[in-house]
Tab-separated table of C-alpha atoms and ligand atoms in Angstrom:
chain	number	residue	atom	x	y	z
A	845	UNK	CA	27.217	12.434	-18.555
A	846	UNK	CA	25.493	15.420	-16.793
A	847	UNK	CA	25.180	18.734	-18.037
A	848	UNK	CA	25.861	20.086	-14.470
A	849	UNK	CA	29.128	18.878	-14.673
A	850	UNK	CA	30.365	22.216	-16.287
A	851	UNK	CA	28.549	25.092	-15.247
A	852	UNK	CA	29.676	26.601	-12.011
A	853	UNK	CA	26.422	28.074	-11.203
A	854	UNK	CA	24.840	24.616	-10.885
A	855	UNK	CA	27.836	23.125	-9.063
A	856	UNK	CA	27.431	25.774	-6.235
A	857	UNK	CA	23.567	24.901	-6.127
A	858	UNK	CA	24.560	21.511	-5.628
A	859	UNK	CA	27.431	22.406	-2.936
A	860	UNK	CA	24.488	24.464	-1.064
A	861	UNK	CA	22.279	21.534	-1.192
A	862	UNK	CA	25.173	19.286	0.268
A	863	UNK	CA	25.939	21.596	2.830
A	864	UNK	CA	22.277	22.175	4.122
A	865	UNK	CA	21.974	18.355	4.349
A	866	UNK	CA	25.249	18.293	6.409
A	867	UNK	CA	24.211	21.067	8.675
A	868	UNK	CA	21.306	18.888	9.686
A	869	UNK	CA	23.358	16.399	10.997
A	870	UNK	CA	26.415	17.940	12.419
A	871	UNK	CA	27.437	19.865	15.434
A	872	UNK	CA	27.052	23.851	14.417
A	873	UNK	CA	30.748	23.825	15.572
A	874	UNK	CA	31.863	21.211	13.423
A	875	UNK	CA	29.983	22.549	10.730
A	876	UNK	CA	31.471	26.190	10.905
A	877	UNK	CA	35.186	24.627	11.403
A	878	UNK	CA	35.222	22.142	8.666
A	879	UNK	CA	32.627	22.475	6.061
A	880	UNK	CA	31.568	25.976	5.731
A	881	UNK	CA	34.841	27.123	4.336
A	882	UNK	CA	35.075	24.516	1.701
A	883	UNK	CA	33.392	24.172	-1.531
A	884	UNK	CA	33.138	22.219	-4.708
A	885	UNK	CA	35.456	23.268	-7.402
A	886	UNK	CA	34.929	20.933	-10.113
A	887	UNK	CA	32.465	17.744	-11.159
A	888	UNK	CA	33.296	15.886	-14.600
A	889	UNK	CA	30.117	14.026	-14.112
A	890	UNK	CA	32.533	11.039	-12.379
A	891	UNK	CA	34.347	12.728	-9.684
A	892	UNK	CA	33.247	15.781	-7.591
A	893	UNK	CA	36.455	17.696	-6.333
A	894	UNK	CA	36.032	19.421	-2.881
A	895	UNK	CA	38.552	22.185	-1.854
A	896	UNK	CA	39.310	22.693	1.703
A	897	UNK	CA	41.174	25.814	3.065
A	898	UNK	CA	43.898	24.052	4.472
A	899	UNK	CA	45.527	20.509	4.507
A	900	UNK	CA	44.141	19.803	8.233
A	901	UNK	CA	40.547	20.556	6.905
A	902	UNK	CA	40.990	18.280	4.155
A	903	UNK	CA	42.225	15.273	5.962
A	904	UNK	CA	39.510	15.938	8.329
A	905	UNK	CA	36.763	15.979	5.738
A	906	UNK	CA	38.389	13.180	3.713
A	907	UNK	CA	38.275	10.688	6.725
A	908	UNK	CA	35.017	12.005	8.107
A	909	UNK	CA	33.028	12.739	5.517
A	910	UNK	CA	33.582	10.830	2.271
A	911	UNK	CA	30.887	8.214	2.886
A	912	UNK	CA	28.430	10.406	3.891
A	913	UNK	CA	29.101	12.661	0.952
A	914	UNK	CA	29.054	9.989	-1.799
A	915	UNK	CA	25.530	9.000	0.036
A	916	UNK	CA	24.114	12.230	-0.408
A	917	UNK	CA	25.426	12.645	-3.771
A	918	UNK	CA	23.557	9.326	-4.939
A	919	UNK	CA	20.482	10.855	-3.184
A	920	UNK	CA	20.760	14.142	-5.137
A	921	UNK	CA	21.992	12.847	-8.589
A	922	UNK	CA	20.541	9.287	-8.638
A	923	UNK	CA	23.875	7.517	-9.177
A	924	UNK	CA	27.184	6.917	-7.311
A	925	UNK	CA	29.793	9.374	-8.065
A	926	UNK	CA	33.401	9.813	-6.540
A	927	UNK	CA	34.672	12.368	-4.340
A	928	UNK	CA	38.265	13.873	-4.092
A	929	UNK	CA	39.543	16.481	-1.687
A	930	UNK	CA	42.067	19.143	-2.214
A	931	UNK	CA	43.542	21.961	-0.604
A	932	UNK	CA	42.812	25.503	-1.958
A	933	UNK	CA	43.777	28.271	0.181
A	934	UNK	CA	41.182	31.134	-0.596
A	935	UNK	CA	38.018	28.797	-0.078
A	936	UNK	CA	35.843	30.939	1.396
A	937	UNK	CA	32.176	30.513	-0.074
A	938	UNK	CA	31.370	33.347	-2.484
A	939	UNK	CA	28.523	35.570	-2.052
A	940	UNK	CA	26.825	33.658	-5.040
A	941	UNK	CA	27.085	30.244	-3.110
A	942	UNK	CA	25.622	31.925	-0.168
A	943	UNK	CA	22.607	33.480	-1.965
A	944	UNK	CA	21.831	30.530	-4.181
A	945	UNK	CA	18.563	28.907	-3.487
A	946	UNK	CA	18.517	25.412	-4.085
A	947	UNK	CA	15.303	24.202	-6.258
A	948	UNK	CA	14.301	21.388	-4.156
A	949	UNK	CA	14.816	21.430	-0.700
A	950	UNK	CA	12.576	19.554	1.711
A	951	UNK	CA	10.638	21.256	4.335
A	952	UNK	CA	12.688	23.070	7.054
A	953	UNK	CA	14.064	20.390	9.644
A	954	UNK	CA	11.894	20.080	12.814
A	955	UNK	CA	13.912	20.774	16.082
A	956	UNK	CA	13.142	17.368	17.744
A	957	UNK	CA	14.988	15.560	15.255
A	958	UNK	CA	18.231	17.391	15.785
A	959	UNK	CA	19.161	14.940	18.579
A	960	UNK	CA	18.519	12.173	16.729
A	961	UNK	CA	20.692	12.875	13.863
A	962	UNK	CA	22.813	9.924	12.646
A	963	UNK	CA	26.495	10.048	13.285
A	964	UNK	CA	27.758	10.527	10.087
A	965	UNK	CA	30.819	11.981	11.244
A	966	UNK	CA	31.864	9.059	13.030
A	967	UNK	CA	30.087	6.274	10.849
A	968	UNK	CA	32.545	4.797	8.498
A	969	UNK	CA	31.200	2.506	5.958
A	970	UNK	CA	32.893	-0.775	7.204
A	971	UNK	CA	31.753	-0.633	10.764
A	972	UNK	CA	28.125	-0.275	9.586
A	973	UNK	CA	25.829	-3.058	10.694
A	974	UNK	CA	24.670	-5.002	7.585
A	975	UNK	CA	21.134	-4.740	6.347
A	976	UNK	CA	18.576	-7.537	6.653
A	977	UNK	CA	18.622	-9.872	3.887
A	978	UNK	CA	15.897	-8.948	1.198
A	979	UNK	CA	13.303	-11.441	0.894
A	980	UNK	CA	11.284	-11.177	-2.279
A	981	UNK	CA	8.900	-12.823	-4.185
A	982	UNK	CA	10.116	-13.886	-7.719
A	983	UNK	CA	6.820	-13.247	-9.473
A	984	UNK	CA	6.523	-9.846	-7.716
A	985	UNK	CA	8.152	-7.938	-10.585
A	986	UNK	CA	6.994	-4.808	-12.533
A	987	UNK	CA	6.917	-7.208	-15.821
A	988	UNK	CA	4.265	-9.403	-14.309
A	989	UNK	CA	2.058	-6.509	-12.862
A	990	UNK	CA	-0.837	-6.077	-14.851
A	991	UNK	CA	-2.191	-2.562	-15.375
A	992	UNK	CA	-5.559	-1.387	-15.401
A	993	UNK	CA	-7.441	1.672	-14.750
A	994	UNK	CA	-7.602	1.080	-11.099
A	995	UNK	CA	-4.133	0.548	-10.230
A	996	UNK	CA	-2.088	2.224	-13.062
A	997	UNK	CA	-1.115	5.703	-10.939
A	998	UNK	CA	0.207	3.530	-8.274
A	999	UNK	CA	2.011	1.261	-10.917
A	1000	UNK	CA	3.440	4.346	-12.809
A	1001	UNK	CA	4.474	6.240	-9.521
A	1002	UNK	CA	6.201	3.053	-8.269
A	1003	UNK	CA	8.250	2.723	-11.736
A	1004	UNK	CA	9.146	6.557	-11.774
A	1005	UNK	CA	10.486	6.031	-7.843
A	1006	UNK	CA	12.266	2.958	-9.017
A	1007	UNK	CA	13.932	4.615	-12.040
A	1008	UNK	CA	15.060	7.357	-9.900
A	1009	UNK	CA	14.868	7.055	-6.256
A	1010	UNK	CA	14.605	10.001	-4.309
A	1011	UNK	CA	14.060	12.337	-7.032
A	1012	UNK	CA	10.575	11.991	-8.083
A	1013	UNK	CA	7.801	11.123	-5.286
A	1014	UNK	CA	9.120	11.162	-1.956
A	1015	UNK	CA	8.023	9.617	0.115
A	1016	UNK	CA	5.496	7.527	-2.129
A	1017	UNK	CA	2.402	6.221	0.058
A	1018	UNK	CA	0.489	3.468	-1.485
A	1019	UNK	CA	-2.735	2.467	0.162
A	1020	UNK	CA	-5.445	0.184	-0.669
A	1021	UNK	CA	-7.383	-3.008	0.196
A	1022	UNK	CA	-6.043	-6.470	0.876
A	1023	UNK	CA	-4.938	-8.264	-2.031
A	1024	UNK	CA	-5.026	-5.361	-4.233
A	1025	UNK	CA	-1.016	-5.483	-5.466
A	1026	UNK	CA	0.628	-3.176	-2.773
A	1027	UNK	CA	3.100	-5.817	-1.744
A	1028	UNK	CA	3.861	-6.657	-5.120
A	1029	UNK	CA	4.592	-3.020	-6.363
A	1030	UNK	CA	6.905	-2.584	-3.407
A	1031	UNK	CA	8.827	-6.048	-4.088
A	1032	UNK	CA	9.106	-4.689	-7.734
A	1033	UNK	CA	10.525	-1.625	-6.629
A	1034	UNK	CA	12.910	-3.472	-4.510
A	1035	UNK	CA	14.155	-5.881	-7.075
A	1036	UNK	CA	14.712	-3.176	-9.984
A	1037	UNK	CA	16.733	-0.775	-7.659
A	1038	UNK	CA	18.750	-3.373	-5.923
A	1039	UNK	CA	19.614	-4.718	-9.530
A	1040	UNK	CA	20.508	-0.926	-10.296
A	1041	UNK	CA	22.968	-1.127	-7.570
A	1042	UNK	CA	20.991	0.640	-4.574
A	1043	UNK	CA	20.939	-0.394	-1.081
A	1044	UNK	CA	17.577	-1.548	-0.417
A	1045	UNK	CA	15.914	-2.521	3.044
A	1046	UNK	CA	12.205	-3.577	1.997
A	1047	UNK	CA	10.393	-4.825	5.207
A	1048	UNK	CA	7.141	-5.117	6.737
A	1049	UNK	CA	6.128	-2.554	9.539
A	1050	UNK	CA	5.986	-5.625	11.725
A	1051	UNK	CA	9.530	-6.870	10.866
A	1052	UNK	CA	10.807	-3.454	11.636
A	1053	UNK	CA	8.788	-3.569	14.659
A	1054	UNK	CA	10.808	-7.002	15.574
A	1055	UNK	CA	14.477	-5.443	14.572
A	1056	UNK	CA	13.701	-2.590	16.931
A	1057	UNK	CA	12.330	-4.485	19.753
A	1058	UNK	CA	15.615	-7.144	19.311
A	1059	UNK	CA	17.610	-3.865	19.402
A	1060	UNK	CA	16.047	-2.590	22.387
A	1061	UNK	CA	16.570	-6.037	24.530
A	1062	UNK	CA	20.033	-6.335	23.347
A	1063	UNK	CA	20.930	-2.756	23.963
A	1064	UNK	CA	21.936	-2.470	20.538
A	1065	UNK	CA	19.841	0.844	19.321
A	1066	UNK	CA	23.131	2.538	17.817
A	1067	UNK	CA	23.578	-0.310	15.261
A	1068	UNK	CA	20.024	-0.570	14.906
A	1069	UNK	CA	19.741	2.930	13.643
A	1070	UNK	CA	22.639	2.647	11.599
A	1071	UNK	CA	21.427	-0.134	9.790
A	1072	UNK	CA	18.451	1.538	8.822
A	1073	UNK	CA	19.961	4.719	8.294
A	1074	UNK	CA	22.419	3.957	5.689
A	1075	UNK	CA	20.065	2.604	3.070
A	1076	UNK	CA	19.128	4.344	-0.461
A	1077	UNK	CA	15.905	3.410	-0.127
A	1078	UNK	CA	13.470	2.231	2.707
A	1079	UNK	CA	10.488	0.281	1.700
A	1080	UNK	CA	7.876	-0.287	4.292
A	1081	UNK	CA	4.948	-2.585	3.838
A	1082	UNK	CA	1.577	-2.171	5.784
A	1083	UNK	CA	2.310	0.978	8.124
A	1084	UNK	CA	-0.861	0.911	9.732
A	1085	UNK	CA	0.653	-1.742	11.929
A	1086	UNK	CA	2.120	0.978	13.768
A	1087	UNK	CA	-1.088	2.247	14.956
A	1088	UNK	CA	-0.986	2.217	18.543
A	1089	UNK	CA	2.494	1.579	19.246
A	1090	UNK	CA	3.949	4.641	20.245
A	1091	UNK	CA	7.542	4.023	20.906
A	1092	UNK	CA	8.036	2.203	17.555
A	1093	UNK	CA	6.239	5.408	15.719
A	1094	UNK	CA	8.878	7.352	17.821
A	1095	UNK	CA	11.869	5.303	16.153
A	1096	UNK	CA	10.149	5.411	12.703
A	1097	UNK	CA	9.592	8.772	12.649
A	1098	UNK	CA	13.546	9.464	13.461
A	1099	UNK	CA	14.425	6.444	10.908
A	1100	UNK	CA	12.341	8.888	8.324
A	1101	UNK	CA	13.448	11.958	8.915
A	1102	UNK	CA	17.228	10.814	8.806
A	1103	UNK	CA	16.517	9.282	5.389
A	1104	UNK	CA	14.493	11.738	4.030
A	1105	UNK	CA	16.929	14.671	4.617
A	1106	UNK	CA	19.650	12.845	3.109
A	1107	UNK	CA	17.534	12.337	-0.222
A	1108	UNK	CA	16.858	8.688	0.057
A	1109	UNK	CA	13.899	7.280	-1.281
A	1110	UNK	CA	10.941	5.948	0.935
A	1111	UNK	CA	7.900	4.134	0.039
A	1112	UNK	CA	5.174	2.917	2.365
A	1113	UNK	CA	1.997	1.008	1.924
A	1114	UNK	CA	-1.117	0.656	4.281
A	1115	UNK	CA	-4.635	-0.464	4.025
A	1116	UNK	CA	-5.831	3.014	4.252
A	1117	UNK	CA	-5.110	6.528	3.323
A	1118	UNK	CA	-2.614	8.853	5.818
A	1119	UNK	CA	-5.657	10.928	6.776
A	1120	UNK	CA	-7.387	7.650	8.209
A	1121	UNK	CA	-4.339	6.337	10.079
A	1122	UNK	CA	-5.931	8.455	12.975
A	1123	UNK	CA	-4.411	6.992	16.074
A	1124	UNK	CA	-0.979	7.540	14.446
A	1125	UNK	CA	1.000	10.617	15.953
A	1126	UNK	CA	0.113	13.663	14.072
A	1127	UNK	CA	3.609	14.499	13.195
A	1128	UNK	CA	4.522	11.039	11.518
A	1129	UNK	CA	1.323	10.957	9.750
A	1130	UNK	CA	2.013	14.394	8.444
A	1131	UNK	CA	5.449	12.986	7.063
A	1132	UNK	CA	3.477	10.482	5.073
A	1133	UNK	CA	1.352	13.371	3.545
A	1134	UNK	CA	4.686	14.916	2.272
A	1135	UNK	CA	5.465	13.358	-0.897
A	1136	UNK	CA	2.621	11.270	-3.229
A	1137	UNK	CA	-0.499	9.390	-2.214
A	1138	UNK	CA	-1.876	6.973	-4.491
A	1139	UNK	CA	-4.425	4.179	-4.205
A	1140	UNK	CA	-5.027	1.044	-5.440
A	1141	UNK	CA	-8.854	0.191	-6.056
A	1142	UNK	CA	-10.065	-3.256	-7.013
A	1143	UNK	CA	-9.568	-4.170	-10.511
A	1144	UNK	CA	-12.587	-3.646	-13.317
A	1145	UNK	CA	-13.651	-6.678	-15.194
A	1146	UNK	CA	-11.269	-5.933	-18.107
A	1147	UNK	CA	-8.256	-6.070	-15.725
A	1148	UNK	CA	-9.466	-9.277	-13.777
A	1149	UNK	CA	-9.769	-11.346	-17.288
A	1150	UNK	CA	-6.105	-10.002	-18.204
A	1151	UNK	CA	-4.805	-11.062	-14.676
A	1152	UNK	CA	-6.475	-13.962	-15.003
A	1153	UNK	CA	-4.925	-14.838	-18.576
A	1154	UNK	CA	-1.893	-14.051	-17.386
A	1155	UNK	CA	-1.759	-16.117	-14.231
A	1156	UNK	CA	-3.454	-18.941	-15.989
A	1157	UNK	CA	-0.499	-18.725	-18.763
A	1158	UNK	CA	2.138	-18.442	-15.862
A	1159	UNK	CA	0.803	-21.729	-14.274
A	1160	UNK	CA	0.796	-23.529	-17.495
A	1161	UNK	CA	-2.831	-24.113	-16.872
A	1162	UNK	CA	-5.340	-24.598	-20.014
A	1163	UNK	CA	-8.800	-22.831	-19.057
A	1164	UNK	CA	-11.147	-22.104	-21.551
A	1165	UNK	CA	-11.806	-18.351	-22.298
A	1166	UNK	CA	-15.395	-18.586	-21.407
A	1167	UNK	CA	-14.341	-20.164	-17.974
A	1168	UNK	CA	-12.005	-16.999	-17.431
A	1169	UNK	CA	-14.927	-14.766	-18.746
A	1170	UNK	CA	-16.994	-16.460	-16.030
A	1171	UNK	CA	-14.522	-15.956	-13.376
A	1172	UNK	CA	-13.653	-12.309	-13.951
A	1173	UNK	CA	-17.481	-11.723	-14.243
A	1174	UNK	CA	-18.380	-12.900	-11.148
A	1175	UNK	CA	-15.306	-12.641	-8.839
A	1176	UNK	CA	-15.303	-8.988	-7.979
A	1177	UNK	CA	-12.936	-8.893	-4.927
A	1178	UNK	CA	-9.324	-8.898	-4.819
A	1179	UNK	CA	-6.799	-10.515	-7.103
A	1180	UNK	CA	-6.122	-13.119	-4.230
A	1181	UNK	CA	-9.683	-14.653	-4.779
A	1182	UNK	CA	-8.860	-14.973	-8.384
A	1183	UNK	CA	-5.552	-16.926	-7.846
A	1184	UNK	CA	-7.250	-18.934	-5.725
A	1185	UNK	CA	-9.968	-19.633	-8.216
A	1186	UNK	CA	-7.076	-20.576	-10.651
A	1187	UNK	CA	-5.439	-22.803	-7.831
A	1188	UNK	CA	-8.682	-24.656	-7.606
A	1189	UNK	CA	-9.364	-25.271	-11.419
A	1190	UNK	CA	-5.398	-26.412	-11.558
A	1191	UNK	CA	-5.934	-28.959	-8.479
A	1192	UNK	CA	-8.877	-30.300	-10.013
A	1193	UNK	CA	-7.158	-30.557	-13.683
A	1194	UNK	CA	-4.602	-32.336	-11.963
A	1195	UNK	CA	-6.375	-34.836	-9.833
A	1196	UNK	CA	-9.079	-35.820	-12.729
A	1197	UNK	CA	-6.811	-35.247	-15.714
A	1198	UNK	CA	-9.770	-33.530	-17.567
A	1199	UNK	CA	-10.141	-30.526	-19.269
A	1200	UNK	CA	-11.714	-27.893	-17.428
A	1201	UNK	CA	-15.180	-27.233	-18.878
A	1202	UNK	CA	-17.313	-24.504	-17.993
A	1203	UNK	CA	-19.758	-26.840	-16.203
A	1204	UNK	CA	-16.616	-28.398	-14.394
A	1205	UNK	CA	-15.792	-24.884	-13.483
A	1206	UNK	CA	-19.166	-23.831	-12.301
A	1207	UNK	CA	-19.315	-26.995	-9.977
A	1208	UNK	CA	-15.739	-26.321	-8.544
A	1209	UNK	CA	-16.149	-22.790	-7.863
A	1210	UNK	CA	-19.736	-22.825	-7.107
A	1211	UNK	CA	-19.142	-21.284	-3.413
A	1212	UNK	CA	-17.437	-18.244	-5.031
A	1213	UNK	CA	-19.980	-17.399	-7.252
A	1214	UNK	CA	-23.358	-15.468	-5.888
A	1215	UNK	CA	-25.863	-17.868	-5.608
A	1216	UNK	CA	-28.129	-18.808	-8.411
A	1217	UNK	CA	-31.395	-18.531	-6.915
A	1218	UNK	CA	-33.596	-20.783	-7.565
A	1219	UNK	CA	-36.341	-19.676	-5.095
A	1220	UNK	CA	-39.733	-21.481	-5.369
A	1221	UNK	CA	-41.984	-18.710	-4.193
A	1222	UNK	CA	-44.680	-21.223	-2.952
A	1223	UNK	CA	-41.550	-22.229	-0.524
A	1224	UNK	CA	-40.722	-18.758	0.135
A	1225	UNK	CA	-44.348	-17.767	1.041
A	1226	UNK	CA	-44.290	-20.964	3.725
A	1227	UNK	CA	-40.932	-20.034	5.259
A	1228	UNK	CA	-42.515	-16.452	5.867
A	1229	UNK	CA	-45.747	-17.608	7.451
A	1230	UNK	CA	-44.091	-20.037	9.705
A	1231	UNK	CA	-41.735	-17.604	10.968
A	1232	UNK	CA	-44.125	-15.102	11.561
A	1233	UNK	CA	-46.680	-17.569	12.648
A	1234	UNK	CA	-49.626	-16.901	10.083
A	1235	UNK	CA	-50.862	-19.012	7.360
A	1236	UNK	CA	-50.214	-18.669	3.910
A	1237	UNK	CA	-53.978	-18.022	3.239
A	1238	UNK	CA	-53.337	-15.015	5.329
A	1239	UNK	CA	-50.346	-13.939	3.675
A	1240	UNK	CA	-52.345	-14.030	0.272
A	1241	UNK	CA	-55.364	-12.589	1.836
A	1242	UNK	CA	-56.509	-8.764	1.789
A	1243	UNK	CA	-56.453	-8.701	5.313
A	1244	UNK	CA	-55.099	-5.346	6.787
A	1245	UNK	CA	-54.216	-6.418	10.327
A	1246	UNK	CA	-50.902	-5.674	11.688
A	1247	UNK	CA	-50.019	-9.252	12.319
A	1248	UNK	CA	-50.391	-10.182	8.512
A	1249	UNK	CA	-49.216	-6.948	7.022
A	1250	UNK	CA	-45.730	-7.121	8.119
A	1251	UNK	CA	-45.076	-10.446	7.168
A	1252	UNK	CA	-46.800	-10.046	3.752
A	1253	UNK	CA	-44.437	-7.070	3.113
A	1254	UNK	CA	-41.581	-9.192	4.098
A	1255	UNK	CA	-42.803	-11.938	1.610
A	1256	UNK	CA	-42.876	-9.204	-1.126
A	1257	UNK	CA	-39.371	-7.892	-0.185
A	1258	UNK	CA	-37.851	-11.447	-0.403
A	1259	UNK	CA	-39.468	-12.233	-3.750
A	1260	UNK	CA	-37.831	-9.040	-5.044
A	1261	UNK	CA	-34.467	-9.250	-3.468
A	1262	UNK	CA	-33.952	-13.056	-3.550
A	1263	UNK	CA	-36.090	-14.307	-6.285
A	1264	UNK	CA	-35.624	-11.208	-8.644
A	1265	UNK	CA	-39.479	-10.757	-9.322
A	1266	UNK	CA	-40.307	-7.565	-10.827
A	1267	UNK	CA	-42.620	-5.431	-8.811
A	1268	UNK	CA	-45.753	-5.992	-11.111
A	1269	UNK	CA	-44.767	-9.724	-11.196
A	1270	UNK	CA	-44.936	-9.587	-7.234
A	1271	UNK	CA	-48.315	-7.561	-7.578
A	1272	UNK	CA	-49.699	-10.432	-9.992
A	1273	UNK	CA	-48.505	-12.868	-7.202
A	1274	UNK	CA	-50.699	-11.328	-4.518
A	1275	UNK	CA	-53.912	-11.686	-6.831
A	1276	UNK	CA	-53.386	-8.455	-8.973
A	1277	UNK	CA	-52.009	-5.675	-6.342
A	1278	UNK	CA	-50.780	-2.684	-7.704
A	1279	UNK	CA	-47.115	-2.351	-8.293
A	1280	UNK	CA	-47.007	0.828	-6.292
A	1281	UNK	CA	-48.016	-0.884	-3.264
A	1282	UNK	CA	-45.451	-3.664	-3.507
A	1283	UNK	CA	-42.740	-1.138	-4.124
A	1284	UNK	CA	-43.831	0.832	-0.990
A	1285	UNK	CA	-43.665	-2.558	0.620
A	1286	UNK	CA	-40.442	-3.394	-0.434
A	1287	UNK	CA	-38.663	-0.280	0.262
A	1288	UNK	CA	-40.152	0.016	3.887
A	1289	UNK	CA	-38.746	-3.594	4.455
A	1290	UNK	CA	-35.353	-2.479	3.113
A	1291	UNK	CA	-35.181	0.576	5.394
A	1292	UNK	CA	-36.685	-1.571	8.407
A	1293	UNK	CA	-33.738	-4.052	7.622
A	1294	UNK	CA	-31.091	-1.520	8.336
A	1295	UNK	CA	-32.656	-0.191	11.795
A	1296	UNK	CA	-34.440	-2.946	13.108
A	1297	UNK	CA	-32.354	-5.696	14.616
A	1298	UNK	CA	-35.126	-7.797	15.307
A	1299	UNK	CA	-36.461	-8.060	11.847
A	1300	UNK	CA	-33.001	-8.583	10.451
A	1301	UNK	CA	-32.683	-11.617	12.559
A	1302	UNK	CA	-36.051	-12.894	11.193
A	1303	UNK	CA	-35.349	-12.364	7.579
A	1304	UNK	CA	-31.997	-14.054	8.098
A	1305	UNK	CA	-33.910	-17.151	9.712
A	1306	UNK	CA	-36.203	-17.107	6.767
A	1307	UNK	CA	-33.343	-17.176	4.365
A	1308	UNK	CA	-31.255	-19.769	5.878
A	1309	UNK	CA	-34.193	-22.154	6.017
A	1310	UNK	CA	-34.831	-21.124	2.458
A	1311	UNK	CA	-31.306	-22.135	1.088
A	1312	UNK	CA	-30.451	-25.049	3.230
A	1313	UNK	CA	-31.009	-28.293	1.420
A	1314	UNK	CA	-34.146	-29.501	2.239
B	1872	LIG	P1	-1.666	-6.570	-1.212
B	1872	LIG	O1	-0.063	-6.261	-0.610
B	1872	LIG	O2	-2.283	-5.436	-1.722
B	1872	LIG	O3	-2.731	-7.270	-0.025
B	1872	LIG	P2	-0.454	-8.492	-2.939
B	1872	LIG	O4	0.715	-7.555	-3.648
B	1872	LIG	O5	-0.095	-9.406	-1.820
B	1872	LIG	O6	-1.627	-7.495	-2.418
B	1872	LIG	O7	-1.396	-9.019	-4.065
B	1872	LIG	C1	-1.949	-10.174	-3.739
B	1872	LIG	C2	-1.962	-11.263	-5.009
B	1872	LIG	O8	-2.434	-10.561	-6.282
B	1872	LIG	C3	-0.258	-11.189	-5.292
B	1872	LIG	O9	0.070	-12.513	-5.645
B	1872	LIG	C4	-0.041	-10.439	-6.397
B	1872	LIG	O10	1.034	-10.938	-7.381
B	1872	LIG	C5	-1.396	-10.409	-7.039
B	1872	LIG	N1	-1.641	-9.064	-7.986
B	1872	LIG	C6	-2.034	-8.108	-7.239
B	1872	LIG	N2	-2.122	-7.195	-8.436
B	1872	LIG	C7	-1.510	-7.421	-9.559
B	1872	LIG	C8	-1.733	-7.058	-10.744
B	1872	LIG	N3	-2.042	-5.883	-11.147
B	1872	LIG	N4	-1.224	-8.187	-11.639
B	1872	LIG	C9	-0.690	-8.876	-11.573
B	1872	LIG	N5	-0.762	-9.828	-10.253
B	1872	LIG	C10	-1.282	-9.053	-9.363
B	1873	LIG	MG1	0.312	-6.528	1.540
């Protein structure tokens, strides 16, 4: 039961919110004639009773607004409520109702939207086109989502939205790099809310575009609009797809408004924050920023390990802890890479029928791990000398001509970067040079490497030869 049920004041505030929502999508004449003179007179938690000033008005409201009203109530109260219309002659709105300021009204309605308002007055539930089927991955649920410091905020916000759609963070905007769990969270919201009985549309921005495109081609824009504007939740994946598609943005903008002002929940994901969606029309981008914006960053070591454990277990894969640790330590990228590593281990296990040891894992995943460099310093010197057409002796000498100073510095830089020598070690290697000289050389080349394309090419060539098999 909602406490609101008994308090007249709350009932008035609720009705005021509903009126404001309807006002935005009806012609002023219809609104003034039918809706303004009616009011909510009772709410027992199950059924809202609305009083109209005469039988004619009651019939009109009943036939035209029942469904729209029920939907708005879902948006405002977070659950389904019945509606009953009665006749009560002196049903002028009281001064109290007129004055009551509802707690959380959306920002004022933009002018440009008014024309595109959905035709709630005419639209009866039965006539509405069906929603696209929900295609959800069975594993993308809240339960299988491993929470860590880099995704906990996105996770918590998604859960809150799934529990009370339209009432917490609206819109919710989740952004982050590839493979970090955005789609997973979005589908988890879709699954949970559908199970709770909400009408849910989940699709990628690209699919939205396809529906849109088809509707234009088949002259079915009305059906298209109704279809997406009757949902309780609209979940759109990868909205960066909208960049550069102006008509699509326009349509998306109207869909957004139609839903938003009815208190329906909207969730977006993108690969970057709204401010970085630079090419997006400003008014659409600003909509994205109305609600809550959360990011997902690449997982830290602990979370990677937890994800690996969970996934290995789910796959029924027996992997020694030291192998999981090795993967978690060295695969820092996204979660798909982690899954890829486990898939490879599984394939190996199935193929060879052997347990996965650390050695086996090292071999199977060698190309994923950073190279363990066994750089032979003499070989490195030879490669540098060849590239710069000097001799190894010249490199090792104290000669100061430009011709040998640069390659010598490059050799020092590579010993440092690739062979992981310390500055004093490098100084020693070059016949007892001071480590500050080495430091200077390494820094100079590191800077030049950023700016100097020709030098970068030379160093790349040396590395290629250095790491090729021969
Ligand atoms: P995005 O949409 O951000 O590119 P996905 O949601 O497709 O990434 O995630 C990529 C894969 O990683 C999916 O298989 C997903 O289930 C998995 N994944 C991502 N984050 C997590 C997590 N925190 N816990 C468990 N699995 C995750
Ligand atoms: Mg995705």
